[in-house]
Coordinates of C-alpha atoms in Angstrom, one line a residue:
Chain A
M1 CA -17.8 24.2 16.4
S2 CA -15.3 24.4 14.0
E3 CA -15.3 23.2 10.5
P4 CA -14.7 19.5 10.6
I5 CA -11.2 18.2 9.2
I6 CA -13.0 15.3 7.5
R7 CA -16.3 15.3 6.1
V8 CA -18.0 12.1 4.7
S9 CA -21.1 12.5 3.1
A10 CA -23.8 9.9 2.0
L11 CA -20.7 7.1 1.2
N12 CA -21.6 4.0 -0.4
K13 CA -19.0 1.3 -1.7
I14 CA -20.5 -1.7 -3.8
Y15 CA -17.5 -4.0 -4.3
E16 CA -17.7 -5.8 -8.0
G17 CA -19.3 -8.7 -6.7
G18 CA -22.2 -6.8 -5.4
F19 CA -21.2 -6.8 -1.8
Q20 CA -22.0 -3.3 0.0
A21 CA -19.5 -2.6 2.6
L22 CA -20.5 1.1 3.2
K23 CA -23.8 1.8 3.3
Q24 CA -24.9 5.8 3.2
I25 CA -22.1 6.8 5.7
D26 CA -22.2 10.4 7.0
L27 CA -19.6 11.2 9.5
D28 CA -17.5 14.3 10.9
I29 CA -14.1 14.0 12.2
Q30 CA -13.4 17.2 14.3
R31 CA -9.8 18.6 14.4
G32 CA -7.4 17.7 16.9
E33 CA -9.6 14.9 18.3
I34 CA -8.8 11.4 18.6
F35 CA -11.7 9.5 17.2
A36 CA -11.9 5.6 17.5
L37 CA -13.9 3.5 14.9
L38 CA -15.0 0.3 16.4
G39 CA -16.7 -2.5 14.8
P40 CA -16.6 -6.3 14.4
N41 CA -14.6 -8.2 11.4
G42 CA -15.9 -7.2 8.3
A43 CA -17.9 -4.1 9.4
G44 CA -16.5 -1.5 6.8
K45 CA -13.9 0.1 9.1
T46 CA -10.9 -0.5 6.8
T47 CA -13.1 0.2 3.6
L48 CA -14.0 3.4 4.9
I49 CA -10.6 4.5 6.0
S50 CA -9.5 3.3 2.3
V51 CA -12.0 5.3 0.7
I52 CA -10.7 8.3 2.6
C53 CA -7.1 7.7 1.9
G54 CA -7.8 7.0 -1.8
L55 CA -7.2 3.3 -2.0
V56 CA -10.4 2.1 -2.8
N57 CA -13.0 3.9 -5.1
A58 CA -16.3 5.1 -3.7
T59 CA -19.4 3.6 -5.5
S60 CA -21.2 7.2 -4.6
G61 CA -20.9 9.9 -1.9
Q62 CA -18.2 12.7 -1.1
V63 CA -15.2 13.0 1.1
V64 CA -13.8 16.3 1.9
V65 CA -10.4 16.8 3.8
D66 CA -9.6 19.9 5.3
G67 CA -12.0 21.8 2.7
F68 CA -10.7 19.7 -0.4
D69 CA -12.4 16.9 -2.2
N70 CA -10.5 13.6 -2.0
Q71 CA -11.2 13.2 -5.8
A72 CA -11.3 16.7 -7.4
D73 CA -8.3 17.9 -5.2
Y74 CA -6.7 14.8 -4.2
R75 CA -3.3 16.3 -4.0
E76 CA -4.2 18.6 -1.2
A77 CA -6.5 15.9 0.3
R78 CA -3.8 13.1 0.2
S79 CA -1.4 15.5 1.3
R80 CA -2.8 16.2 4.8
I81 CA -3.0 12.4 5.5
G82 CA -1.0 9.8 6.8
L83 CA -2.2 6.3 7.0
V84 CA -0.7 3.5 9.3
P85 CA -2.1 0.4 7.4
Q86 CA -3.1 -2.8 9.6
E87 CA -0.5 -5.4 7.7
L88 CA 3.2 -4.7 8.3
T89 CA 3.6 -4.2 4.6
N90 CA 7.1 -3.2 4.2
E91 CA 10.1 -3.1 1.7
A92 CA 11.8 -5.7 3.5
F93 CA 15.4 -5.2 2.3
E94 CA 15.3 -1.6 2.9
T95 CA 16.7 0.3 5.6
V96 CA 14.6 2.0 8.0
W97 CA 16.4 5.4 7.0
N98 CA 15.9 5.0 3.4
T99 CA 12.1 3.7 3.6
V100 CA 11.2 6.8 5.8
N101 CA 13.0 9.3 3.3
F102 CA 11.2 7.6 0.8
S103 CA 7.9 8.2 2.1
R104 CA 8.5 11.8 2.3
G105 CA 9.5 12.2 -1.0
L106 CA 6.5 10.3 -2.2
F107 CA 4.4 12.5 -0.3
G108 CA 5.9 15.5 -2.3
K109 CA 8.0 17.1 0.1
P110 CA 11.7 17.9 0.0
P111 CA 14.2 16.3 2.1
D112 CA 14.2 16.9 5.5
P113 CA 16.9 14.8 7.5
E114 CA 16.2 16.9 10.8
H115 CA 12.4 16.1 10.7
I116 CA 12.9 12.6 10.1
E117 CA 15.7 12.3 12.8
R118 CA 12.9 13.9 15.1
V119 CA 10.3 11.4 14.2
L120 CA 12.7 8.3 14.3
K121 CA 13.9 9.5 17.7
S122 CA 10.1 10.0 19.0
L123 CA 9.5 6.5 17.8
T124 CA 12.9 5.2 19.7
L125 CA 13.8 4.1 16.2
W126 CA 16.9 6.1 16.0
D127 CA 19.2 3.5 17.1
K128 CA 17.8 1.0 14.5
R129 CA 17.9 3.7 11.4
H130 CA 20.8 1.6 9.5
N131 CA 18.7 -1.9 10.1
R132 CA 16.9 -3.5 7.3
L133 CA 13.5 -3.8 7.6
I134 CA 13.6 -7.5 7.5
T135 CA 15.6 -7.7 10.6
L136 CA 13.1 -5.9 12.9
S137 CA 10.8 -7.3 15.1
G138 CA 6.9 -6.9 14.7
G139 CA 6.7 -4.2 17.2
M140 CA 9.5 -2.3 15.4
K141 CA 8.1 -3.0 11.9
R142 CA 4.7 -1.3 13.3
R143 CA 6.8 1.8 14.4
V144 CA 8.4 2.2 11.1
L145 CA 4.9 2.5 9.5
I146 CA 3.8 5.1 11.9
A147 CA 7.3 6.9 11.1
K148 CA 6.6 6.6 7.6
A149 CA 3.3 8.0 7.8
L150 CA 4.4 10.9 10.1
S151 CA 7.4 11.6 7.5
H152 CA 5.5 14.3 5.7
E153 CA 4.0 15.9 8.6
P154 CA 0.3 15.0 8.0
R155 CA -2.4 16.9 10.0
I156 CA -4.5 13.6 10.0
L157 CA -2.9 10.1 11.0
F158 CA -5.1 7.0 10.5
L159 CA -4.1 4.3 12.5
D160 CA -5.9 1.0 11.1
E161 CA -5.4 -1.9 14.1
P162 CA -2.2 0.4 15.6
T163 CA -1.6 -2.5 18.1
A164 CA -2.6 -5.5 16.4
G165 CA 0.2 -8.1 17.5
V166 CA 1.8 -6.1 19.8
D167 CA 2.7 -6.6 23.5
V168 CA 1.2 -4.9 26.5
G169 CA 4.2 -2.9 27.4
L170 CA 5.0 -1.7 23.6
R171 CA 0.9 -0.9 23.2
R172 CA 1.3 1.3 26.3
E173 CA 4.0 2.8 24.8
M174 CA 2.3 3.3 21.4
W175 CA -0.7 4.9 23.3
D176 CA 1.9 7.3 24.7
V177 CA 3.1 8.3 21.0
V178 CA -0.5 8.7 19.9
R179 CA -1.1 11.0 22.8
Q180 CA 1.6 13.0 21.8
L181 CA 0.7 13.3 18.4
R182 CA -2.7 14.6 19.2
E183 CA -0.9 17.3 21.7
S184 CA 1.1 18.5 18.7
G185 CA -2.0 19.1 17.0
V186 CA -2.6 15.9 14.9
T187 CA -6.1 14.5 14.4
I188 CA -6.1 10.8 14.9
I189 CA -8.5 8.4 13.7
L190 CA -7.9 5.0 14.7
T191 CA -9.8 1.7 14.5
T192 CA -9.5 -1.0 16.8
H193 CA -10.3 -4.5 18.0
Y194 CA -9.4 -3.5 21.8
I195 CA -12.1 -1.7 23.4
E196 CA -9.7 -1.2 26.1
E197 CA -7.8 1.0 23.6
A198 CA -10.6 3.0 22.6
E199 CA -11.5 3.5 26.3
E200 CA -8.3 4.4 27.3
M201 CA -7.5 7.0 24.3
A202 CA -10.5 8.2 22.3
D203 CA -12.2 11.6 22.9
R204 CA -15.5 10.1 20.5
I205 CA -16.3 6.7 19.6
G206 CA -17.9 5.6 16.2
V207 CA -19.3 2.0 16.0
I208 CA -19.8 0.5 12.7
N209 CA -21.5 -2.6 11.9
N210 CA -22.6 -4.3 8.7
G211 CA -21.3 -1.2 6.8
E212 CA -23.5 1.5 8.3
I213 CA -22.4 4.0 11.3
V214 CA -24.5 2.4 14.1
L215 CA -23.2 5.8 16.4
V216 CA -21.2 8.3 16.8
E217 CA -20.9 9.5 20.6
D218 CA -18.5 11.4 22.8
K219 CA -16.9 8.6 24.8
A220 CA -17.7 9.6 28.2
A221 CA -21.3 10.7 27.4
L222 CA -21.5 7.0 25.5
M223 CA -20.6 5.6 28.6
R224 CA -22.7 7.7 30.9
K225 CA -26.0 6.9 28.2
L226 CA -25.4 3.1 27.9
G227 CA -23.4 1.9 30.6
S228 CA -25.4 -0.2 33.2
K229 CA -24.0 -0.4 36.6
Q230 CA -24.4 -3.1 39.1
L231 CA -24.5 -3.4 42.8
A232 CA -23.6 -6.9 44.4
L233 CA -24.5 -8.1 47.9
H234 CA -22.7 -10.9 49.2
L235 CA -24.8 -12.5 51.6
H236 CA -24.1 -14.3 54.9
E237 CA -26.7 -16.9 54.2
P238 CA -27.7 -18.1 50.8
L239 CA -31.2 -17.6 49.5
D240 CA -33.5 -19.7 47.3
S241 CA -35.5 -16.9 46.1
V242 CA -35.9 -13.1 46.3
P243 CA -37.6 -12.0 49.3
L244 CA -41.0 -10.6 48.1
A245 CA -40.3 -7.3 50.0
L246 CA -37.5 -6.7 47.6
A247 CA -39.8 -7.4 44.4
A248 CA -39.9 -3.9 43.5
Y249 CA -36.0 -3.7 42.9
D250 CA -35.8 -6.4 40.2
L251 CA -33.1 -8.1 41.8
Q252 CA -31.4 -11.1 40.7
L253 CA -29.5 -14.2 42.7
A254 CA -26.0 -15.4 41.7
A255 CA -23.7 -17.7 43.1
N256 CA -26.1 -20.3 44.2
G257 CA -28.0 -17.7 46.0
S258 CA -25.0 -16.0 48.1
E259 CA -24.9 -12.9 45.8
L260 CA -28.0 -10.6 45.3
I261 CA -27.5 -8.4 42.1
Y262 CA -29.1 -5.0 41.8
T263 CA -28.8 -3.6 38.0
Y264 CA -29.6 0.1 37.3
D265 CA -29.1 2.0 34.3
A266 CA -26.7 5.0 34.4
S267 CA -29.0 6.8 31.9
R268 CA -31.8 6.4 34.3
T269 CA -30.2 7.9 37.1
G270 CA -28.6 10.3 34.7
G271 CA -25.5 10.7 36.6
A272 CA -27.3 12.5 39.2
E273 CA -25.5 11.2 42.3
G274 CA -28.1 12.1 44.7
Q275 CA -30.7 10.1 43.0
E276 CA -28.6 7.1 42.6
S277 CA -27.7 6.9 46.1
S278 CA -30.9 7.3 47.5
T279 CA -32.1 4.5 45.6
I280 CA -29.2 2.3 46.7
S281 CA -29.8 3.5 50.4
A282 CA -33.4 2.7 50.2
L283 CA -32.2 -0.7 49.1
L284 CA -29.7 -1.3 51.5
A285 CA -32.5 -0.2 54.4
D286 CA -35.2 -2.9 52.7
V287 CA -32.5 -5.5 52.5
E288 CA -31.9 -5.0 56.4
A289 CA -35.6 -4.6 56.9
A290 CA -36.2 -8.0 55.3
G291 CA -33.3 -9.6 57.6
L292 CA -30.9 -10.3 55.4
V293 CA -27.1 -9.8 56.2
F294 CA -24.8 -9.6 53.9
K295 CA -20.9 -9.6 54.6
D296 CA -19.4 -7.4 51.5
L297 CA -20.9 -5.3 48.8
H298 CA -19.4 -4.1 45.4
T299 CA -20.4 -2.0 42.4
R300 CA -19.2 -2.6 38.9
Q301 CA -20.0 -0.6 35.8
S302 CA -20.4 -2.0 32.3
S303 CA -17.4 -1.3 30.0
L304 CA -17.1 0.0 26.6
E305 CA -16.4 -4.0 25.5
D306 CA -20.3 -4.4 27.2
I307 CA -21.8 -1.6 25.4
F308 CA -20.1 -2.5 22.1
V309 CA -21.5 -6.2 22.2
D310 CA -24.8 -5.1 23.1
L311 CA -24.8 -2.5 20.2
V312 CA -23.5 -5.0 17.5
K313 CA -26.2 -7.7 18.9
E314 CA -29.0 -5.5 18.9
R315 CA -28.3 -5.2 15.1
Chain B
M1 CA 4.2 18.1 -12.0
N2 CA 5.8 17.4 -8.3
L3 CA 9.4 16.1 -9.0
Y4 CA 9.9 14.9 -5.3
P5 CA 7.6 11.8 -5.6
V6 CA 9.1 11.0 -9.1
R7 CA 12.6 11.1 -7.4
A8 CA 11.6 9.1 -4.7
I9 CA 10.2 6.3 -6.8
Y10 CA 13.2 6.6 -9.6
M11 CA 16.1 6.6 -6.8
A12 CA 14.3 3.7 -4.6
E13 CA 14.0 1.7 -7.8
L14 CA 17.6 2.3 -8.9
S15 CA 18.7 1.4 -5.2
R16 CA 16.9 -1.9 -5.5
T17 CA 19.2 -2.4 -8.8
R18 CA 22.3 -1.9 -7.0
R19 CA 21.3 -4.2 -4.3
T20 CA 20.8 -6.9 -6.5
L21 CA 23.7 -6.2 -8.9
L22 CA 24.5 -9.5 -9.8
Q23 CA 21.3 -10.7 -11.4
S24 CA 20.7 -7.1 -12.7
I25 CA 23.8 -6.5 -14.6
V26 CA 26.1 -9.3 -14.3
S27 CA 24.2 -12.2 -15.3
P28 CA 22.6 -10.5 -18.6
V29 CA 26.5 -9.4 -19.5
I30 CA 27.5 -13.1 -19.2
S31 CA 24.6 -14.8 -20.8
T32 CA 25.1 -12.3 -23.8
S33 CA 29.1 -13.3 -23.8
L34 CA 27.9 -16.5 -24.1
Y35 CA 25.9 -15.8 -27.2
F36 CA 28.9 -14.1 -28.6
V37 CA 31.0 -17.0 -27.7
V38 CA 28.8 -19.8 -29.2
F39 CA 27.1 -17.8 -32.2
G40 CA 30.1 -15.5 -32.8
A41 CA 33.0 -17.2 -32.5
A42 CA 32.0 -21.2 -32.6
I43 CA 29.1 -21.0 -35.3
G44 CA 29.7 -17.5 -36.4
S45 CA 33.1 -18.4 -38.3
R46 CA 31.6 -21.1 -40.3
I47 CA 28.7 -18.8 -41.5
S48 CA 29.3 -16.5 -44.5
E49 CA 29.0 -12.7 -44.2
I50 CA 25.8 -11.2 -44.5
D51 CA 25.1 -7.8 -46.3
G52 CA 29.0 -7.8 -46.0
I53 CA 29.0 -7.9 -42.2
S54 CA 30.6 -10.5 -40.3
Y55 CA 28.2 -13.1 -38.8
G56 CA 29.5 -12.1 -35.3
A57 CA 28.8 -8.4 -35.9
F58 CA 25.4 -8.9 -37.6
I59 CA 24.0 -10.5 -34.3
V60 CA 25.1 -7.6 -32.1
P61 CA 22.1 -5.4 -32.8
G62 CA 19.6 -8.2 -32.1
L63 CA 21.6 -9.6 -28.9
I64 CA 21.3 -6.0 -27.5
M65 CA 17.5 -5.8 -28.3
L66 CA 16.8 -9.3 -27.0
M67 CA 18.4 -8.1 -23.6
L68 CA 16.9 -4.7 -23.8
L69 CA 13.2 -6.1 -24.4
T70 CA 13.6 -8.7 -21.9
Q71 CA 15.0 -6.6 -19.2
S72 CA 12.9 -3.8 -19.8
V73 CA 9.7 -5.9 -19.3
S74 CA 11.1 -7.8 -16.3
N75 CA 12.5 -4.7 -14.4
A76 CA 9.4 -2.5 -14.8
S77 CA 7.2 -5.5 -14.2
F78 CA 8.8 -6.4 -11.0
G79 CA 9.3 -2.8 -9.8
I80 CA 5.0 -2.5 -9.6
F81 CA 4.5 -6.1 -8.9
F82 CA 6.5 -6.4 -5.7
P83 CA 4.8 -3.3 -3.7
K84 CA 1.6 -5.0 -4.7
F85 CA 2.8 -8.4 -3.7
S86 CA 4.0 -7.0 -0.3
G87 CA 1.2 -5.0 0.2
S88 CA 3.3 -1.9 0.4
V89 CA 1.5 -0.6 -2.7
Y90 CA -0.9 1.2 -0.3
E91 CA 1.5 4.2 0.0
L92 CA 1.7 4.5 -3.6
L93 CA -1.9 4.9 -3.9
S94 CA -2.6 6.8 -1.1
A95 CA 0.1 9.8 -2.0
P96 CA -0.6 13.0 -3.7
I97 CA 0.7 11.9 -6.7
S98 CA -0.3 11.6 -10.3
Y99 CA -0.6 8.7 -12.4
L100 CA 1.9 10.1 -14.8
E101 CA 4.5 10.7 -12.1
I102 CA 3.8 7.3 -11.1
V103 CA 4.5 5.9 -14.7
I104 CA 7.6 8.3 -15.0
G105 CA 9.2 7.0 -11.8
Y106 CA 8.6 3.3 -12.1
V107 CA 8.9 3.2 -16.1
G108 CA 12.1 5.8 -16.1
A109 CA 13.9 3.7 -13.5
A110 CA 13.5 0.5 -15.7
A111 CA 14.0 2.1 -18.8
T112 CA 17.5 3.8 -17.4
K113 CA 18.8 0.6 -16.0
S114 CA 17.8 -1.3 -19.6
V115 CA 19.6 1.8 -21.5
V116 CA 22.9 1.3 -19.4
L117 CA 22.6 -2.6 -19.6
G118 CA 22.1 -2.2 -23.4
L119 CA 25.7 0.0 -23.2
I120 CA 27.4 -2.4 -21.2
I121 CA 26.3 -5.5 -23.7
L122 CA 27.4 -3.1 -26.4
A123 CA 30.9 -2.3 -25.0
T124 CA 30.9 -6.2 -23.9
A125 CA 30.4 -7.1 -27.7
G126 CA 33.6 -4.9 -28.6
F127 CA 35.6 -7.5 -27.0
F128 CA 34.3 -10.2 -29.3
V129 CA 33.7 -8.4 -33.0
P130 CA 34.8 -5.3 -34.4
L131 CA 32.1 -3.0 -33.9
E132 CA 30.9 0.0 -36.2
I133 CA 28.1 2.2 -35.7
A134 CA 27.0 4.3 -38.7
H135 CA 24.5 6.2 -37.4
P136 CA 25.2 6.8 -33.2
L137 CA 22.2 9.3 -32.7
W138 CA 19.8 6.7 -34.3
M139 CA 21.2 4.1 -32.4
M140 CA 20.7 5.9 -29.1
T141 CA 17.3 7.1 -30.1
F142 CA 16.3 3.4 -30.8
L143 CA 17.8 2.2 -27.4
V144 CA 15.8 4.8 -25.4
L145 CA 12.7 4.5 -27.1
T146 CA 12.5 0.8 -27.3
A147 CA 13.8 0.7 -23.6
I148 CA 10.9 3.0 -22.7
T149 CA 8.5 1.4 -24.7
F150 CA 8.9 -2.0 -23.3
S151 CA 9.4 -0.7 -20.1
L152 CA 5.8 0.7 -20.4
L153 CA 4.6 -3.0 -21.3
G154 CA 6.6 -4.3 -18.3
F155 CA 4.7 -2.1 -16.1
I156 CA 1.2 -3.1 -17.6
I157 CA 2.4 -6.7 -17.0
G158 CA 3.1 -6.1 -13.3
I159 CA 0.0 -4.4 -12.8
W160 CA -2.0 -7.3 -14.3
A161 CA -0.1 -10.2 -12.8
D162 CA -1.6 -11.7 -9.6
G163 CA 1.3 -14.1 -9.2
F164 CA 5.0 -14.4 -10.0
D165 CA 4.0 -17.2 -12.7
K166 CA 2.3 -14.6 -14.6
L167 CA 5.2 -12.2 -14.2
Q168 CA 7.1 -14.7 -16.2
L169 CA 4.7 -15.5 -18.6
V170 CA 4.8 -12.8 -21.1
P171 CA 8.6 -12.4 -21.5
L172 CA 9.0 -15.8 -21.7
L173 CA 6.1 -17.0 -23.7
V174 CA 5.8 -13.9 -26.1
I175 CA 8.8 -11.6 -25.9
T176 CA 11.8 -14.2 -26.2
P177 CA 10.1 -16.2 -29.0
L178 CA 9.2 -13.1 -31.1
T179 CA 12.8 -11.6 -30.6
F180 CA 14.2 -14.9 -31.7
L181 CA 11.9 -15.2 -34.7
G182 CA 12.4 -11.3 -35.4
G183 CA 15.7 -11.6 -36.8
S184 CA 18.1 -11.4 -33.8
F185 CA 20.5 -13.8 -35.5
Y186 CA 19.5 -13.8 -39.1
S187 CA 18.4 -11.5 -42.0
I188 CA 14.9 -12.4 -43.2
D189 CA 16.4 -12.7 -46.8
M190 CA 17.5 -16.2 -45.6
L191 CA 14.0 -17.3 -45.2
P192 CA 11.9 -18.8 -47.6
P193 CA 9.5 -16.7 -49.3
F194 CA 6.2 -17.7 -47.5
W195 CA 8.3 -17.3 -43.9
Q196 CA 9.5 -14.0 -44.7
G197 CA 5.9 -12.7 -45.2
V198 CA 4.9 -14.3 -41.9
T199 CA 7.9 -12.5 -40.2
L200 CA 6.8 -9.3 -41.5
F201 CA 3.7 -10.0 -38.9
N202 CA 6.3 -10.0 -36.1
P203 CA 6.6 -6.5 -34.7
V204 CA 9.7 -7.0 -33.1
L205 CA 11.5 -7.6 -36.5
Y206 CA 11.0 -3.8 -37.1
L207 CA 12.8 -3.0 -34.0
I208 CA 15.8 -5.2 -34.6
S209 CA 16.0 -4.1 -38.1
G210 CA 15.9 -0.2 -37.3
F211 CA 18.3 -0.8 -34.5
R212 CA 20.6 -3.0 -36.9
W213 CA 20.3 -0.2 -39.6
S214 CA 21.6 2.4 -36.9
F215 CA 24.6 0.0 -36.8
Y216 CA 25.5 -0.9 -40.4
G217 CA 23.0 1.2 -42.7
T218 CA 21.3 -2.1 -43.7
S219 CA 18.1 -3.1 -42.8
D220 CA 15.2 -6.0 -43.4
V221 CA 12.4 -3.2 -43.4
S222 CA 12.5 0.5 -43.8
L223 CA 13.6 2.8 -41.4
A224 CA 10.2 4.6 -41.4
A225 CA 8.5 1.4 -40.7
S226 CA 10.6 0.8 -38.0
V227 CA 9.9 4.2 -36.3
A228 CA 6.3 3.9 -37.1
M229 CA 6.4 0.6 -35.2
I230 CA 8.0 1.8 -32.2
L231 CA 5.8 4.7 -31.9
L232 CA 2.8 2.6 -32.5
F233 CA 3.7 0.4 -29.5
L234 CA 4.5 3.3 -27.3
G235 CA 1.1 4.8 -28.0
V236 CA -0.8 1.6 -27.4
C237 CA 1.2 1.0 -24.4
L238 CA 0.5 4.9 -23.1
A239 CA -3.1 4.3 -23.9
L240 CA -3.3 1.1 -22.0
I241 CA -1.8 2.5 -18.9
S242 CA -4.3 5.5 -18.7
W243 CA -6.7 3.3 -19.1
I244 CA -5.6 1.5 -16.1
F245 CA -5.2 4.1 -13.9
R246 CA -8.5 5.6 -15.0
T247 CA -10.3 2.4 -14.2
G248 CA -7.9 1.2 -11.0
Y249 CA -7.6 -1.9 -12.8
R250 CA -6.2 -4.3 -10.4
L251 CA -5.3 -1.6 -8.2
K252 CA -8.3 0.1 -6.7
P253 CA -11.3 -2.1 -5.8

């Protein structure tokens, strides 16, 4: 595996009042990936991003960006990063064109109107380039923040809650933008409250809680490992209790006895389809042998949201 | 040093000035003109000459200094306070830019605006009183040094302030009284001996006195004392700003 584009080592942040927001964080972000950082409110997501980007001083530990220490070589490190903050923070009376060009200059790059034009067009902001920011909708302002972050051609893009307060249609458009950016070689780290967003977009997922990284895992592997599956049988006649003949399957009754639920761990089956289906075949045969008739059946797999809630609850 | 970020900040600040031209330039010019009408023409005509200079002409350097100090402080403080207030300071702090470049951008823009304003007021004064500038180079030196020094002070205030009320506190409660009591409208020779002694503790007196010397060749304190005082001010402000950026005071938690 190539050298990570960001390496966070033994990072701690204790705020003035004594609150420890980050506890001994170790994290590697790989080149070209979309990494989703999940965590409940106050978990330390924004503090972690802020330390990496230079907005907050770390108490101890090290952040290396593309081989450059973000303190000792801050110019090199920061020039590689674009940050889209959570809040819609803008110079309200400035125009889109001016504010995006300002950002490019601020990051030490010479003017490049062609690049800014490309960025604005890719974010469908070109028609609004002469508009003052105060006149834009929330979604458009969010796009302006992305355009500002992309103005200096960063290799890494931090998106802190990129689709907060954005309607569903616009959210999907944002996801497309993020995917296009990844295709162009930009590494993307996003924090989000929308588990659906992480599930939809991320290659890897990190969960942070109480200032600690709870896990970092490939998304598909995570869902395989921690996701549980359920088979629900809709019975013709409701039951008072689970028949003794089916006790081995640890079934539950639901919907006033008219649903028989079989829960199994995806990790137990290890994704081996043969083993999984043979267990289910045996169950169905035993159900029939017990004289139960079902009129319908369906399966469901736990979502990332369920996994996340379970993980955070465990802590 | 990378000049692109300095230029970006400098031009953005000047662009803000252009957007707010009325309150940035026109209103200080109008208020200064009123001073000339009231103190120069109406009251000044009843006051005898000071050191051989008509009262209207005598107050010109003081009035320019008054505007220079208050405008430098308010321009620079607002320049850095507003990004803090709006949250857009995140961009400044995450940019690959040194503290020196940030200060040059913001303070340079504020000082430029103040110097331009000072020159406009000087030109305005020419409509009301006959003007002579004995030492134009010194006059420009004082103008530029004072604008830079007080823009640095404004920058510090902008970082320190956590609300609009605090932003106004120092200009209203410190700068304006010190300027009024620092010989803007009088020579300290006109005060009783005790108050002459007290006035010598007012640092603004040295700035106004030096500036007035560059116009008329007369001053309340020596030129060397005036230059030393402004350099001392400059040094203190630079030391404070250096400490602010080293510690991240009110910028980085």
